[in-house]
CSV table of N, CA and C in Angstrom, one decimal:
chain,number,residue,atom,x,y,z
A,1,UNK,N,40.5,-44.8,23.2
A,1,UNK,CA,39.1,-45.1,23.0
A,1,UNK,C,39.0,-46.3,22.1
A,2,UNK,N,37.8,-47.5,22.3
A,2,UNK,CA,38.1,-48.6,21.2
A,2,UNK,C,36.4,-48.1,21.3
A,3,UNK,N,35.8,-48.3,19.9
A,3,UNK,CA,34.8,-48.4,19.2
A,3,UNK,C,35.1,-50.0,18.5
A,4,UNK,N,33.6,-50.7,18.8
A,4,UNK,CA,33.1,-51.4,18.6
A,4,UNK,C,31.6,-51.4,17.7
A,5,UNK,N,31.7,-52.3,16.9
A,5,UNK,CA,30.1,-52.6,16.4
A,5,UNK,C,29.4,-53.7,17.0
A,6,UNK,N,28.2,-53.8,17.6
A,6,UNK,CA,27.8,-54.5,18.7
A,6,UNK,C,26.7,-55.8,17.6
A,7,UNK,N,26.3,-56.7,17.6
A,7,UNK,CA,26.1,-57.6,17.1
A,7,UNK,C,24.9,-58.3,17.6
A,8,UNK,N,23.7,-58.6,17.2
A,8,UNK,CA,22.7,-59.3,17.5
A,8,UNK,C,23.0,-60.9,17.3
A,9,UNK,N,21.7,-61.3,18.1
A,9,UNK,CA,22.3,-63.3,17.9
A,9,UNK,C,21.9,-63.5,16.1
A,10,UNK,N,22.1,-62.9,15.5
A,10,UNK,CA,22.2,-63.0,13.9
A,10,UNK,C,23.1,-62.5,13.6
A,11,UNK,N,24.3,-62.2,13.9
A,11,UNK,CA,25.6,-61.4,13.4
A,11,UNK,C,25.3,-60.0,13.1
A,12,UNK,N,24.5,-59.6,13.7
A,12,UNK,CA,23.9,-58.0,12.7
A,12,UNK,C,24.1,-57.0,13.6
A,13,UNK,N,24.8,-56.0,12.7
A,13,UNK,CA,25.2,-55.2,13.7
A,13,UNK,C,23.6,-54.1,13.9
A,14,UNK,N,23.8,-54.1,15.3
A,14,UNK,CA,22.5,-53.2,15.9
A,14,UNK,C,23.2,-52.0,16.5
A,15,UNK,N,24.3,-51.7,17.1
A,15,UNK,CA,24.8,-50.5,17.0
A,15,UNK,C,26.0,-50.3,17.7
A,16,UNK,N,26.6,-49.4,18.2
A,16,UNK,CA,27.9,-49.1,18.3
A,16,UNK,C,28.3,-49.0,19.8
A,17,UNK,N,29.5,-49.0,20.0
A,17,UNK,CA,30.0,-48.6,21.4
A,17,UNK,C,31.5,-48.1,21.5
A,18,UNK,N,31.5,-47.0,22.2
A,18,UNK,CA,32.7,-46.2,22.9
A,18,UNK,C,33.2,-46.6,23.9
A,19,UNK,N,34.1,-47.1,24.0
A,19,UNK,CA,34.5,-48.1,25.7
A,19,UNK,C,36.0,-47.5,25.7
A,20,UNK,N,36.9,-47.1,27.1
A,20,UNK,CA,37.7,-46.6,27.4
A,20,UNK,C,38.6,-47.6,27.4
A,21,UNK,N,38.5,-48.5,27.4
A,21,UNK,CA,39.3,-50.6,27.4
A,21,UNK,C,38.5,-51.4,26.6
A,22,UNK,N,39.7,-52.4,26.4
A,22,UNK,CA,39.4,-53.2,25.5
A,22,UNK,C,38.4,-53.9,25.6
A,23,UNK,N,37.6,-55.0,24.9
A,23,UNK,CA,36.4,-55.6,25.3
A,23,UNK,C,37.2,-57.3,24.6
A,24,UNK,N,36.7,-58.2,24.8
A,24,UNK,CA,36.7,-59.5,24.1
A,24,UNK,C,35.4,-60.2,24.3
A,25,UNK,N,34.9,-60.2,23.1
A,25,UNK,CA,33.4,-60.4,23.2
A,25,UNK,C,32.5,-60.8,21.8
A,26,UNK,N,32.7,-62.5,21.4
A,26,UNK,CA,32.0,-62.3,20.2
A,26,UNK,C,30.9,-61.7,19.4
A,27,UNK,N,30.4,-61.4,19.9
A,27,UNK,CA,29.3,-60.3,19.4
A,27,UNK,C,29.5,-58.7,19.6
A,28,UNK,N,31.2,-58.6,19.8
A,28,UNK,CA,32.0,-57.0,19.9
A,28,UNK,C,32.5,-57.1,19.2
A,29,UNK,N,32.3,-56.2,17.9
A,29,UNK,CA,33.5,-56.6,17.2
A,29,UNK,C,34.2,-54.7,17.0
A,30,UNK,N,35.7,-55.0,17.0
A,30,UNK,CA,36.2,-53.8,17.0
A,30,UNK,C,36.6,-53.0,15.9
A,31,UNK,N,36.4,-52.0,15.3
A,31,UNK,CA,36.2,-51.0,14.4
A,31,UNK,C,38.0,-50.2,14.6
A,32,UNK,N,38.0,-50.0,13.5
A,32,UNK,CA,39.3,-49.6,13.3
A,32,UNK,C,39.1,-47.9,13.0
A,33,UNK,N,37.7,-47.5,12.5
A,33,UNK,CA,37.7,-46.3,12.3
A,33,UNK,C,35.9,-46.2,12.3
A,34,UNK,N,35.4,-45.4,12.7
A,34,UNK,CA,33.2,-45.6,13.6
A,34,UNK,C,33.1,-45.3,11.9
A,35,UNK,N,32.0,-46.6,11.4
A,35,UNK,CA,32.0,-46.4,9.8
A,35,UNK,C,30.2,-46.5,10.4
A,36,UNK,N,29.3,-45.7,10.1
A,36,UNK,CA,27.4,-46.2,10.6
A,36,UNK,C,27.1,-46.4,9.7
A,37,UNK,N,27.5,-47.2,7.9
A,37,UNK,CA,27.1,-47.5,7.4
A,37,UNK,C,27.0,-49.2,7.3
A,38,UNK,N,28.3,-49.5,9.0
A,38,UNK,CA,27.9,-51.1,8.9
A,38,UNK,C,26.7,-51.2,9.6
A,39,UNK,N,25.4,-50.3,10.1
A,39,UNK,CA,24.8,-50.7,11.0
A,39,UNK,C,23.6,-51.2,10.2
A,40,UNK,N,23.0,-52.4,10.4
A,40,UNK,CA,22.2,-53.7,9.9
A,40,UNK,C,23.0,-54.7,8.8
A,41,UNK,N,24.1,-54.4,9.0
A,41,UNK,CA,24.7,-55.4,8.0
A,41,UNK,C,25.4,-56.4,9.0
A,42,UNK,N,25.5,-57.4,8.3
A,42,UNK,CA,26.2,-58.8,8.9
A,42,UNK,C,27.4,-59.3,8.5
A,43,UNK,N,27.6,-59.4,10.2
A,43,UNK,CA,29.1,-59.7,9.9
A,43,UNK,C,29.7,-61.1,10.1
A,44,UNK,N,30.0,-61.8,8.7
A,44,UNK,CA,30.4,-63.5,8.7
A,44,UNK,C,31.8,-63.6,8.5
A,45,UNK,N,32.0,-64.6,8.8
A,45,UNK,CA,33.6,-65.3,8.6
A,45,UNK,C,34.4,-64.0,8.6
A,46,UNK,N,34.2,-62.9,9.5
A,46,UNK,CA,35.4,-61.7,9.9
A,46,UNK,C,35.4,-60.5,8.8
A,47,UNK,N,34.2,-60.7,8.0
A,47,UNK,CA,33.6,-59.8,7.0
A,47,UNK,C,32.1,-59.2,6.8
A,48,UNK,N,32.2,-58.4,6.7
A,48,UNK,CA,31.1,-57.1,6.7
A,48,UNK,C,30.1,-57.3,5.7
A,49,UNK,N,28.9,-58.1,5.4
A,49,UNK,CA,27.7,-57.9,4.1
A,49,UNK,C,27.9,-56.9,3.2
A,50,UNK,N,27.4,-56.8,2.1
A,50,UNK,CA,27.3,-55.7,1.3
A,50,UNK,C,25.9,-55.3,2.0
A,51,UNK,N,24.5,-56.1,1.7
A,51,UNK,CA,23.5,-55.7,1.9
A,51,UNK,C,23.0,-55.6,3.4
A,52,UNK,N,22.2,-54.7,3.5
A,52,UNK,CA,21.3,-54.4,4.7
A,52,UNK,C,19.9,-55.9,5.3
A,53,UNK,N,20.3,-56.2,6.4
A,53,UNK,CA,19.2,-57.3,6.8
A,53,UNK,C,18.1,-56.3,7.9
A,54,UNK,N,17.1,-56.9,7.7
A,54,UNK,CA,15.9,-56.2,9.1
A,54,UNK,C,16.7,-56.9,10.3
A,55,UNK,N,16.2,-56.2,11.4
A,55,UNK,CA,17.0,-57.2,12.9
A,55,UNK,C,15.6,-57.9,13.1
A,56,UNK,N,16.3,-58.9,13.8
A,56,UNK,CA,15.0,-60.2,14.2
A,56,UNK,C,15.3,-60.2,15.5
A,57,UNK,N,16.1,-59.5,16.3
A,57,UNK,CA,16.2,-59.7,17.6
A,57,UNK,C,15.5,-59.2,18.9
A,58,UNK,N,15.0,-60.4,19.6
A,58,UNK,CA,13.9,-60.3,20.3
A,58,UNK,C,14.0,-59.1,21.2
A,59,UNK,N,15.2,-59.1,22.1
A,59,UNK,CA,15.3,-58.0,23.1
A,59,UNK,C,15.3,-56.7,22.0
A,60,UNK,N,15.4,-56.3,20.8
A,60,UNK,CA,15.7,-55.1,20.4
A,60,UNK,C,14.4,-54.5,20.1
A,61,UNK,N,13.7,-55.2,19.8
A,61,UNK,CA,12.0,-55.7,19.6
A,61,UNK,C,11.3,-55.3,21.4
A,62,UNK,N,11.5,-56.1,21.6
A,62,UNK,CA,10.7,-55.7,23.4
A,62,UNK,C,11.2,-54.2,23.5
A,63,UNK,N,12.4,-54.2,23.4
A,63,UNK,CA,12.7,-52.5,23.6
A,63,UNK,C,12.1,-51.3,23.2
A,64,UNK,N,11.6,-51.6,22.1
A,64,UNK,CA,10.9,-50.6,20.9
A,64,UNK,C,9.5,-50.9,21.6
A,65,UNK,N,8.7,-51.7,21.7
A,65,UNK,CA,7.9,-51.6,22.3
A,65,UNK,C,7.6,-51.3,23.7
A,66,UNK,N,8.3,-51.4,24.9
A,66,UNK,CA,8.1,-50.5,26.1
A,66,UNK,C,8.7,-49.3,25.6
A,67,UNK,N,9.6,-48.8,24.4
A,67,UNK,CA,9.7,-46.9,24.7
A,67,UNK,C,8.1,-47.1,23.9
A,68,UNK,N,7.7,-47.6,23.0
A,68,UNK,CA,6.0,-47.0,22.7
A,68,UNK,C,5.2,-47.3,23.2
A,69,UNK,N,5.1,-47.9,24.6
A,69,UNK,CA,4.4,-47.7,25.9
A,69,UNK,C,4.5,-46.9,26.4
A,70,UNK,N,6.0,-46.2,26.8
A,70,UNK,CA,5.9,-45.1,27.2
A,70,UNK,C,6.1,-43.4,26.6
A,71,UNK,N,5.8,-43.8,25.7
A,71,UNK,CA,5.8,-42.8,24.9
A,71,UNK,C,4.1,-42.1,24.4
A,72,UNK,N,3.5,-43.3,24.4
A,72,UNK,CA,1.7,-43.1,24.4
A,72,UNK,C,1.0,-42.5,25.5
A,73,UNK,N,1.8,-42.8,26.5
A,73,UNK,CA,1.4,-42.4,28.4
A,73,UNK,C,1.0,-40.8,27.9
């Protein structure tokens, strides 16, 4: 199993993945052990933030707003 932290067009990680094969994928980056305390933190020059950023990413944004579209229905 390779676990991955998945990465927004800001380096930020927005969340995780379990994949049965390897990936190569700059915005995959691979986890050596599932840590969820890198999730909103950014990842530069092959290193992990200390601090937490908000996501600015547009598709993660549209997302949250059609589930509370459909979630008001």
């Amino acid at each position: 199993m390779f676990t991955y932290a998945l990465l927004n067009e800001n380096n930020i990680c927005i969340g995780y993945s379990h994949l049965s094969g390897e990936v190569i994928d700059e915005k995959m980056v691979r986890m050596n052990d599932f840590d969820d305390e890198l999730l909103y933190r950014k990842y530069v020059d092959g290193r992990w933030s200390d601090e937490k950023y908000e996501t600015q990413s547009t598709a993660l944004n549209s997302l949250r707003r059609k589930v509370a579209r459909l979630i008001s229905k």
